[in-house]
mmCIF file of C-alpha atoms and ligand atoms in Angstrom:
data_model
loop_
_atom_site.group_PDB
_atom_site.id
_atom_site.type_symbol
_atom_site.label_atom_id
_atom_site.label_comp_id
_atom_site.label_asym_id
_atom_site.label_seq_id
_atom_site.Cartn_x
_atom_site.Cartn_y
_atom_site.Cartn_z
ATOM 1 C CA MET N 1 44.839 -46.530 -4.544
ATOM 2 C CA LEU N 2 47.379 -45.521 -1.890
ATOM 3 C CA LYS N 3 49.983 -48.279 -1.581
ATOM 4 C CA ASP N 4 53.295 -48.123 0.277
ATOM 5 C CA SER N 5 56.559 -49.878 -0.575
ATOM 6 C CA PHE N 6 55.564 -52.839 1.638
ATOM 7 C CA ASN N 7 52.370 -53.378 -0.385
ATOM 8 C CA ARG N 8 50.084 -52.085 2.382
ATOM 9 C CA ILE N 9 46.960 -50.411 0.997
ATOM 10 C CA HIS N 10 45.904 -47.279 2.896
ATOM 11 C CA ASP N 11 42.200 -46.504 2.993
ATOM 12 C CA TYR N 12 41.756 -44.917 6.426
ATOM 13 C CA LEU N 13 42.439 -41.230 7.158
ATOM 14 C CA ARG N 14 42.403 -39.609 10.594
ATOM 15 C CA ILE N 15 41.921 -35.859 10.459
ATOM 16 C CA SER N 16 42.779 -33.690 13.460
ATOM 17 C CA LEU N 17 40.342 -30.767 13.640
ATOM 18 C CA THR N 18 42.282 -28.873 16.309
ATOM 19 C CA ASP N 19 45.187 -29.210 18.702
ATOM 20 C CA LYS N 20 43.210 -27.548 21.473
ATOM 21 C CA CYS N 21 41.553 -29.610 24.172
ATOM 22 C CA ASN N 22 39.297 -28.856 27.129
ATOM 23 C CA LEU N 23 40.981 -31.636 29.172
ATOM 24 C CA ARG N 24 44.579 -31.909 30.369
ATOM 25 C CA CYS N 25 45.240 -35.649 30.333
ATOM 26 C CA THR N 26 48.699 -36.289 31.712
ATOM 27 C CA TYR N 27 49.706 -38.823 29.037
ATOM 28 C CA CYS N 28 48.612 -36.658 26.108
ATOM 29 C CA ASN N 29 49.275 -32.994 26.947
ATOM 30 C CA PRO N 30 52.910 -31.969 26.872
ATOM 31 C CA VAL N 31 54.109 -30.546 30.159
ATOM 32 C CA ASP N 32 57.084 -28.553 28.951
ATOM 33 C CA LEU N 33 56.776 -27.568 25.308
ATOM 34 C CA PRO N 34 58.014 -24.116 24.280
ATOM 35 C CA LYS N 35 55.576 -21.304 23.561
ATOM 36 C CA GLY N 36 54.627 -21.131 19.899
ATOM 37 C CA HIS N 37 54.520 -24.914 19.571
ATOM 38 C CA PHE N 38 50.802 -24.696 18.835
ATOM 39 C CA ALA N 39 49.937 -24.069 15.230
ATOM 40 C CA HIS N 40 46.596 -22.297 15.431
ATOM 41 C CA SER N 41 47.415 -19.602 12.852
ATOM 42 C CA ASN N 42 48.119 -22.215 10.228
ATOM 43 C CA LYS N 43 45.258 -24.557 10.803
ATOM 44 C CA MET N 44 43.188 -25.825 7.908
ATOM 45 C CA THR N 45 39.982 -23.889 7.285
ATOM 46 C CA VAL N 46 36.664 -25.716 7.050
ATOM 47 C CA ASP N 47 36.793 -25.498 3.239
ATOM 48 C CA GLU N 48 40.390 -26.725 3.108
ATOM 49 C CA ILE N 49 39.524 -29.763 5.250
ATOM 50 C CA ASP N 50 36.663 -30.541 2.882
ATOM 51 C CA LEU N 51 38.835 -30.103 -0.200
ATOM 52 C CA ILE N 52 41.768 -32.170 1.084
ATOM 53 C CA ALA N 53 39.429 -34.915 2.364
ATOM 54 C CA GLY N 54 37.821 -35.014 -1.104
ATOM 55 C CA VAL N 55 41.215 -35.622 -2.731
ATOM 56 C CA PHE N 56 41.992 -38.435 -0.274
ATOM 57 C CA VAL N 57 38.605 -40.018 -1.008
ATOM 58 C CA GLN N 58 39.366 -39.947 -4.755
ATOM 59 C CA LEU N 59 42.622 -41.742 -3.938
ATOM 60 C CA GLY N 60 40.786 -44.600 -2.209
ATOM 61 C CA ILE N 61 40.122 -43.514 1.381
ATOM 62 C CA LYS N 62 37.072 -45.409 2.697
ATOM 63 C CA LYS N 63 37.044 -44.354 6.331
ATOM 64 C CA ILE N 64 37.606 -40.935 7.923
ATOM 65 C CA ARG N 65 37.928 -40.453 11.675
ATOM 66 C CA LEU N 66 37.854 -36.971 13.196
ATOM 67 C CA THR N 67 40.125 -36.434 16.136
ATOM 68 C CA GLY N 68 42.290 -33.816 17.833
ATOM 69 C CA GLY N 69 42.986 -32.234 20.395
ATOM 70 C CA GLU N 70 39.304 -32.425 21.126
ATOM 71 C CA PRO N 71 37.476 -32.375 17.761
ATOM 72 C CA LEU N 72 34.248 -31.061 19.285
ATOM 73 C CA VAL N 73 35.879 -27.840 20.571
ATOM 74 C CA ARG N 74 36.840 -26.891 17.006
ATOM 75 C CA LYS N 75 34.791 -23.918 15.788
ATOM 76 C CA GLY N 76 32.673 -25.246 12.934
ATOM 77 C CA ALA N 77 32.946 -28.898 14.053
ATOM 78 C CA GLY N 78 29.271 -29.464 13.185
ATOM 79 C CA GLU N 79 29.718 -27.940 9.719
ATOM 80 C CA ILE N 80 32.824 -30.061 9.077
ATOM 81 C CA ILE N 81 30.971 -33.255 10.078
ATOM 82 C CA HIS N 82 28.082 -32.256 7.813
ATOM 83 C CA LEU N 83 30.401 -31.463 4.857
ATOM 84 C CA LEU N 84 32.344 -34.728 5.169
ATOM 85 C CA SER N 85 29.158 -36.774 5.383
ATOM 86 C CA LYS N 86 28.650 -36.293 1.617
ATOM 87 C CA TYR N 87 31.630 -38.553 0.854
ATOM 88 C CA PRO N 88 31.159 -42.308 0.374
ATOM 89 C CA VAL N 89 33.142 -43.147 3.506
ATOM 90 C CA GLU N 90 32.511 -44.465 6.994
ATOM 91 C CA LEU N 91 32.690 -41.322 9.124
ATOM 92 C CA ALA N 92 33.691 -41.711 12.785
ATOM 93 C CA ILE N 93 34.975 -39.606 15.643
ATOM 94 C CA THR N 94 37.198 -39.968 18.708
ATOM 95 C CA THR N 95 36.192 -37.598 21.505
ATOM 96 C CA ASN N 96 36.644 -37.108 25.218
ATOM 97 C CA GLY N 97 32.850 -37.171 25.404
ATOM 98 C CA VAL N 98 32.328 -33.902 27.264
ATOM 99 C CA PHE N 99 30.297 -32.212 24.483
ATOM 100 C CA VAL N 100 28.665 -35.262 22.903
ATOM 101 C CA HIS N 101 25.148 -34.274 24.102
ATOM 102 C CA GLU N 102 25.440 -31.065 22.029
ATOM 103 C CA PHE N 103 26.379 -32.974 18.854
ATOM 104 C CA ILE N 104 24.357 -36.169 18.935
ATOM 105 C CA ASP N 105 21.862 -34.841 16.340
ATOM 106 C CA VAL N 106 24.747 -33.796 14.088
ATOM 107 C CA PHE N 107 26.256 -37.300 14.393
ATOM 108 C CA GLN N 108 22.923 -38.891 13.504
ATOM 109 C CA GLN N 109 22.264 -36.575 10.563
ATOM 110 C CA ALA N 110 25.753 -37.337 9.230
ATOM 111 C CA GLY N 111 25.002 -41.077 9.374
ATOM 112 C CA MET N 112 27.704 -41.744 11.949
ATOM 113 C CA LYS N 113 27.322 -45.146 13.573
ATOM 114 C CA SER N 114 30.369 -45.391 15.767
ATOM 115 C CA VAL N 115 31.807 -43.051 18.405
ATOM 116 C CA ASN N 116 34.997 -43.622 20.406
ATOM 117 C CA VAL N 117 35.023 -41.997 23.835
ATOM 118 C CA SER N 118 38.139 -41.702 25.994
ATOM 119 C CA LEU N 119 37.653 -42.542 29.648
ATOM 120 C CA ASP N 120 40.561 -43.609 31.824
ATOM 121 C CA SER N 121 38.897 -44.165 35.180
ATOM 122 C CA LEU N 122 35.447 -45.028 36.491
ATOM 123 C CA LYS N 123 36.194 -43.209 39.724
ATOM 124 C CA LYS N 124 35.322 -39.533 39.817
ATOM 125 C CA ASN N 125 38.394 -38.382 41.737
ATOM 126 C CA LYS N 126 40.872 -40.513 39.842
ATOM 127 C CA ASN N 127 39.359 -39.363 36.582
ATOM 128 C CA ALA N 128 39.849 -35.740 37.576
ATOM 129 C CA LEU N 129 43.437 -36.480 38.540
ATOM 130 C CA ILE N 130 44.239 -38.022 35.144
ATOM 131 C CA SER N 131 42.259 -35.607 32.964
ATOM 132 C CA GLY N 132 42.877 -32.433 34.950
ATOM 133 C CA ARG N 133 39.156 -31.613 34.880
ATOM 134 C CA ASN N 134 36.074 -32.697 36.802
ATOM 135 C CA GLU N 135 34.005 -34.129 33.933
ATOM 136 C CA PHE N 136 33.479 -37.808 34.837
ATOM 137 C CA GLU N 137 29.703 -37.594 35.290
ATOM 138 C CA ARG N 138 29.197 -35.684 32.040
ATOM 139 C CA VAL N 139 31.331 -38.165 30.072
ATOM 140 C CA PHE N 140 29.759 -41.265 31.639
ATOM 141 C CA GLY N 141 26.296 -39.758 31.036
ATOM 142 C CA ASN N 142 27.178 -39.120 27.400
ATOM 143 C CA VAL N 143 28.324 -42.713 26.935
ATOM 144 C CA GLN N 144 24.869 -43.732 28.219
ATOM 145 C CA LEU N 145 23.257 -41.257 25.784
ATOM 146 C CA LEU N 146 25.192 -42.743 22.856
ATOM 147 C CA LEU N 147 24.231 -46.287 23.874
ATOM 148 C CA LYS N 148 20.572 -45.255 24.214
ATOM 149 C CA ASN N 149 20.736 -43.879 20.677
ATOM 150 C CA ASN N 150 22.190 -47.153 19.366
ATOM 151 C CA PHE N 151 25.672 -45.920 18.554
ATOM 152 C CA ASP N 152 28.479 -48.451 18.560
ATOM 153 C CA VAL N 153 30.504 -47.099 21.508
ATOM 154 C CA LYS N 154 34.154 -47.883 22.061
ATOM 155 C CA VAL N 155 35.665 -46.602 25.293
ATOM 156 C CA ASN N 156 39.417 -45.924 25.053
ATOM 157 C CA THR N 157 41.293 -46.392 28.318
ATOM 158 C CA VAL N 158 45.014 -45.623 28.439
ATOM 159 C CA LEU N 159 46.579 -47.819 31.112
ATOM 160 C CA MET N 160 49.430 -46.514 33.235
ATOM 161 C CA LYS N 161 51.020 -48.819 35.789
ATOM 162 C CA GLY N 162 50.282 -47.725 39.338
ATOM 163 C CA VAL N 163 47.755 -45.138 38.132
ATOM 164 C CA ASN N 164 44.697 -46.952 36.780
ATOM 165 C CA ASP N 165 45.669 -50.613 36.185
ATOM 166 C CA ASP N 166 43.684 -51.502 39.322
ATOM 167 C CA GLU N 167 40.516 -50.468 37.453
ATOM 168 C CA ILE N 168 40.792 -53.078 34.706
ATOM 169 C CA PRO N 169 38.352 -55.507 36.433
ATOM 170 C CA GLY N 170 35.829 -52.663 36.899
ATOM 171 C CA PHE N 171 35.934 -51.777 33.210
ATOM 172 C CA VAL N 172 35.560 -55.434 32.211
ATOM 173 C CA GLU N 173 32.636 -55.812 34.645
ATOM 174 C CA TRP N 174 30.942 -52.910 32.812
ATOM 175 C CA THR N 175 31.015 -54.953 29.551
ATOM 176 C CA ARG N 176 28.980 -57.686 31.243
ATOM 177 C CA HIS N 177 25.977 -55.391 31.653
ATOM 178 C CA GLN N 178 26.047 -52.996 28.694
ATOM 179 C CA PRO N 179 26.960 -53.349 24.984
ATOM 180 C CA VAL N 180 30.033 -51.219 25.408
ATOM 181 C CA HIS N 181 33.446 -52.028 23.929
ATOM 182 C CA ILE N 182 36.350 -51.177 26.222
ATOM 183 C CA ARG N 183 39.775 -50.872 24.612
ATOM 184 C CA PHE N 184 42.746 -50.910 26.938
ATOM 185 C CA ILE N 185 45.585 -48.960 25.311
ATOM 186 C CA GLU N 186 49.220 -49.472 26.245
ATOM 187 C CA PHE N 187 50.818 -46.169 27.248
ATOM 188 C CA MET N 188 52.789 -44.742 24.283
ATOM 189 C CA PRO N 189 55.694 -42.267 24.273
ATOM 190 C CA PHE N 190 55.252 -38.788 22.748
ATOM 191 C CA ALA N 191 56.989 -35.456 23.185
ATOM 192 C CA GLY N 192 56.599 -34.159 26.729
ATOM 193 C CA ASN N 193 54.327 -36.918 28.084
ATOM 194 C CA GLN N 194 56.729 -38.324 30.695
ATOM 195 C CA TRP N 195 56.583 -41.846 29.306
ATOM 196 C CA SER N 196 58.762 -44.539 30.768
ATOM 197 C CA LYS N 197 58.850 -48.290 30.131
ATOM 198 C CA GLU N 198 58.025 -48.864 33.797
ATOM 199 C CA LYS N 199 54.635 -47.160 33.313
ATOM 200 C CA VAL N 200 53.559 -49.486 30.485
ATOM 201 C CA PHE N 201 50.983 -52.042 31.623
ATOM 202 C CA SER N 202 51.425 -54.609 28.882
ATOM 203 C CA GLN N 203 49.001 -56.882 27.053
ATOM 204 C CA GLU N 204 50.314 -59.885 28.948
ATOM 205 C CA GLU N 205 49.805 -58.180 32.313
ATOM 206 C CA ILE N 206 46.297 -57.042 31.307
ATOM 207 C CA LEU N 207 45.239 -60.546 30.231
ATOM 208 C CA ASN N 208 46.715 -62.181 33.351
ATOM 209 C CA LEU N 209 44.875 -59.746 35.593
ATOM 210 C CA ILE N 210 41.557 -60.218 33.780
ATOM 211 C CA ALA N 211 41.968 -64.019 33.839
ATOM 212 C CA SER N 212 42.198 -63.911 37.622
ATOM 213 C CA HIS N 213 38.709 -62.331 37.756
ATOM 214 C CA PHE N 214 36.725 -63.536 34.702
ATOM 215 C CA ASP N 215 36.310 -66.371 32.203
ATOM 216 C CA PHE N 216 36.619 -64.923 28.734
ATOM 217 C CA ASN N 217 37.132 -65.850 25.075
ATOM 218 C CA ARG N 218 39.117 -64.393 22.197
ATOM 219 C CA LEU N 219 36.934 -62.965 19.417
ATOM 220 C CA PRO N 220 37.821 -62.832 15.678
ATOM 221 C CA ASP N 221 39.978 -59.836 14.691
ATOM 222 C CA ASP N 222 38.505 -57.018 12.600
ATOM 223 C CA ASP N 223 40.263 -56.365 9.272
ATOM 224 C CA HIS N 224 43.042 -53.848 10.018
ATOM 225 C CA GLY N 225 41.736 -53.608 13.586
ATOM 226 C CA THR N 226 44.201 -52.305 16.135
ATOM 227 C CA ALA N 227 42.640 -54.136 19.080
ATOM 228 C CA LYS N 228 42.722 -57.817 19.896
ATOM 229 C CA LYS N 229 39.155 -58.465 21.049
ATOM 230 C CA PHE N 230 37.766 -60.602 23.860
ATOM 231 C CA ALA N 231 34.468 -61.093 25.656
ATOM 232 C CA VAL N 232 33.548 -62.385 29.083
ATOM 233 C CA ASN N 233 31.161 -65.332 28.815
ATOM 234 C CA ASP N 234 27.563 -64.043 28.442
ATOM 235 C CA ALA N 235 28.679 -60.392 28.395
ATOM 236 C CA LYS N 236 26.738 -57.773 26.420
ATOM 237 C CA GLY N 237 29.911 -55.942 25.404
ATOM 238 C CA THR N 238 33.537 -56.763 24.675
ATOM 239 C CA PHE N 239 36.992 -55.691 25.704
ATOM 240 C CA GLY N 240 40.108 -55.279 23.593
ATOM 241 C CA ILE N 241 43.775 -54.486 23.912
ATOM 242 C CA ILE N 242 45.685 -52.024 21.749
ATOM 243 C CA SER N 243 49.178 -53.388 22.227
ATOM 244 C CA THR N 244 51.179 -50.795 20.291
ATOM 245 C CA MET N 245 54.191 -51.143 22.585
ATOM 246 C CA SER N 246 54.431 -54.853 23.398
ATOM 247 C CA HIS N 247 52.908 -56.345 20.214
ATOM 248 C CA PRO N 248 52.805 -53.734 17.422
ATOM 249 C CA PHE N 249 50.452 -54.371 14.508
ATOM 250 C CA CYS N 250 52.213 -52.385 11.751
ATOM 251 C CA GLY N 251 52.049 -55.228 9.201
ATOM 252 C CA SER N 252 48.342 -54.632 8.583
ATOM 253 C CA CYS N 253 48.365 -50.833 9.033
ATOM 254 C CA ASN N 254 46.059 -48.929 6.658
ATOM 255 C CA ARG N 255 46.152 -45.530 8.447
ATOM 256 C CA LEU N 256 47.203 -42.070 7.431
ATOM 257 C CA ARG N 257 46.972 -38.877 9.453
ATOM 258 C CA LEU N 258 46.399 -35.216 8.723
ATOM 259 C CA THR N 259 47.320 -32.774 11.477
ATOM 260 C CA THR N 260 45.274 -29.638 12.101
ATOM 261 C CA ASP N 261 47.997 -27.564 10.389
ATOM 262 C CA GLY N 262 47.629 -29.682 7.267
ATOM 263 C CA LYS N 263 50.705 -31.894 7.573
ATOM 264 C CA MET N 264 50.362 -35.511 6.538
ATOM 265 C CA LYS N 265 51.895 -38.220 8.706
ATOM 266 C CA ASN N 266 52.132 -41.762 7.354
ATOM 267 C CA CYS N 267 52.490 -43.165 10.894
ATOM 268 C CA LEU N 268 51.723 -42.030 14.428
ATOM 269 C CA PHE N 269 55.458 -42.259 15.123
ATOM 270 C CA SER N 270 56.815 -40.862 11.840
ATOM 271 C CA LYS N 271 59.552 -38.233 12.101
ATOM 272 C CA GLY N 272 58.714 -36.761 8.697
ATOM 273 C CA GLU N 273 55.585 -34.903 7.604
ATOM 274 C CA ALA N 274 54.360 -33.812 4.170
ATOM 275 C CA ASP N 275 53.113 -30.234 3.974
ATOM 276 C CA ILE N 276 49.805 -30.803 2.192
ATOM 277 C CA LEU N 277 48.242 -27.501 3.266
ATOM 278 C CA GLY N 278 51.294 -25.488 2.133
ATOM 279 C CA ALA N 279 51.146 -27.135 -1.291
ATOM 280 C CA LEU N 280 47.385 -26.573 -1.553
ATOM 281 C CA ARG N 281 47.764 -22.886 -0.701
ATOM 282 C CA ARG N 282 50.503 -22.477 -3.326
ATOM 283 C CA GLY N 283 48.088 -23.953 -5.864
ATOM 284 C CA ASP N 284 50.204 -27.105 -6.362
ATOM 285 C CA ASP N 285 48.760 -30.530 -7.111
ATOM 286 C CA ILE N 286 48.697 -32.330 -3.741
ATOM 287 C CA VAL N 287 48.204 -35.826 -5.214
ATOM 288 C CA PRO N 288 51.916 -36.577 -5.898
ATOM 289 C CA LEU N 289 52.789 -35.331 -2.407
ATOM 290 C CA ILE N 290 50.213 -37.623 -0.799
ATOM 291 C CA LYS N 291 51.364 -40.637 -2.850
ATOM 292 C CA GLN N 292 55.035 -40.002 -2.030
ATOM 293 C CA CYS N 293 54.247 -39.691 1.678
ATOM 294 C CA VAL N 294 52.467 -43.057 1.641
ATOM 295 C CA TRP N 295 55.322 -44.652 -0.327
ATOM 296 C CA ASP N 296 57.876 -43.380 2.205
ATOM 297 C CA LYS N 297 56.152 -45.129 5.140
ATOM 298 C CA LYS N 298 58.574 -47.167 7.216
ATOM 299 C CA LYS N 299 58.017 -50.868 7.867
ATOM 300 C CA ALA N 300 57.178 -50.408 11.557
ATOM 301 C CA GLN N 301 56.553 -47.678 14.130
ATOM 302 C CA GLY N 302 57.878 -44.823 12.007
ATOM 303 C CA GLY N 303 61.295 -46.494 11.965
ATOM 304 C CA GLN N 304 61.891 -45.004 15.389
ATOM 305 C CA PHE N 305 61.533 -47.872 17.843
ATOM 306 C CA ASP N 306 63.407 -50.954 18.792
ATOM 307 C CA SER N 307 60.996 -53.881 18.475
ATOM 308 C CA ASN N 308 61.386 -54.305 22.243
ATOM 309 C CA TYR N 309 59.779 -51.234 23.840
ATOM 310 C CA LYS N 310 61.914 -51.744 26.938
ATOM 311 C CA ASN N 311 64.945 -50.597 24.894
ATOM 312 C CA ILE N 312 63.370 -47.285 23.800
ATOM 313 C CA ASP N 313 65.500 -44.240 24.549
ATOM 314 C CA ILE N 314 62.870 -41.527 24.947
ATOM 315 C CA ALA N 315 65.510 -38.792 24.451
ATOM 316 C CA GLN N 316 66.113 -40.024 20.872
ATOM 317 C CA LEU N 317 62.430 -39.953 19.904
ATOM 318 C CA LYS N 318 61.535 -37.265 17.344
ATOM 319 C CA ASN N 319 57.821 -36.563 17.182
ATOM 320 C CA ARG N 320 55.135 -34.111 18.191
ATOM 321 C CA SER N 321 53.023 -34.620 21.270
ATOM 322 C CA MET N 322 49.843 -36.689 20.842
ATOM 323 C CA ILE N 323 47.597 -33.639 21.251
ATOM 324 C CA HIS N 324 49.356 -32.028 18.259
ATOM 325 C CA ILE N 325 49.347 -35.108 16.056
ATOM 326 C CA GLY N 326 45.752 -36.132 16.579
ATOM 327 C CA GLY N 327 45.428 -39.506 18.261
HETATM 328 N N1 SAM K 401 40.237 -35.572 22.559
HETATM 329 C C1 SAM K 401 39.863 -36.806 21.965
HETATM 330 C C2 SAM K 401 39.859 -37.915 22.981
HETATM 331 O O1 SAM K 401 40.095 -37.659 24.156
HETATM 332 O O2 SAM K 401 39.568 -39.056 22.596
HETATM 333 C C3 SAM K 401 40.672 -37.197 20.734
HETATM 334 C C4 SAM K 401 42.148 -37.035 20.775
HETATM 335 S S1 SAM K 401 43.026 -38.142 21.832
HETATM 336 C C5 SAM K 401 44.681 -37.643 21.468
HETATM 337 C C6 SAM K 401 42.825 -39.657 20.978
HETATM 338 C C7 SAM K 401 43.191 -40.912 21.720
HETATM 339 O O3 SAM K 401 44.579 -40.936 21.951
HETATM 340 C C8 SAM K 401 42.529 -41.038 23.057
HETATM 341 O O4 SAM K 401 41.820 -42.229 23.141
HETATM 342 C C9 SAM K 401 43.687 -41.021 24.031
HETATM 343 O O5 SAM K 401 43.424 -41.810 25.139
HETATM 344 C C10 SAM K 401 44.808 -41.581 23.176
HETATM 345 N N2 SAM K 401 46.136 -41.216 23.679
HETATM 346 C C11 SAM K 401 46.630 -39.991 23.871
HETATM 347 N N3 SAM K 401 47.889 -40.035 24.361
HETATM 348 C C12 SAM K 401 48.209 -41.358 24.447
HETATM 349 C C13 SAM K 401 49.367 -42.062 24.894
HETATM 350 N N4 SAM K 401 50.443 -41.431 25.324
HETATM 351 N N5 SAM K 401 49.345 -43.407 24.860
HETATM 352 C C14 SAM K 401 48.248 -44.059 24.421
HETATM 353 N N6 SAM K 401 47.133 -43.455 23.983
HETATM 354 C C15 SAM K 401 47.102 -42.113 24.016
#
């Protein structure tokens, strides 16, 4: 069992398959990182991912989510999904949705039930502006394909004030007609993503805006769930808020992360990383390293933030960009 010094049990591992992505979302891709920041030469091979995942499973991991970069652009993504499906875990994926139609059989064969798709605007032009690519129709079509094939679909929408907060009612309206679960995510700071407190559209602002358009109810929280969930009366789907900035939920965190270059992070905002891949390649036992990394987890937000996000000094933040961590 993987327990930290605050008695939190960790049974959920997010594995980044690559730090490459076919989209260029403004809030995720760094704009000014030096050349050589990418770690392609040192990325975990398919066999190493399988091996390391197996060790984590022996240590009590019950859920594995594949992420990136864009996990579906990783060479061998299908093979990795197939290999990991042999473990007694809930296997899930977070994707930008562009290649889902090519992988839906692989998802089904691997027994995947839930797919998270990122979509920040329901307007074609705005979507292209945020993601840097013209893929709205493909992504929206693939959400429909997933729904048709009875996947549990969560749509992740990063809200940025003045950019897409005006679309909140449109996303909530969508939940009235289809069994889709929208999750509004507060904009988070990472290296090179031009975050500022003024761009955060907070939980309170989201709920006030929705209340001026719809009648809705709070739903029970999932165990360790990051989103507070709600549903409009008589809706087929739900909406949720991931309030990392205004109301962090570190007290119930059960998550660990493995970057594509085989570094373990005990928090999305941790400064430190444990070099699991390096140890594996030297032939060392990686179990003590994993346990120590879990034990070293800070109480909240990697120990980097003031509890009031409005006091964050972005210049003091030490972390990789989101695309390199694996969101
Ligand atoms: N390419 C995949 C995708 O688009 O879902 C997986 C990787 S992406 C980094 C994972 C999630 O992180 C996405 O839902 C994305 O919206 C979210 N994300 C990235 N940067 C973020 C930021 N600065 N604040 C909040 N969420 C962010």
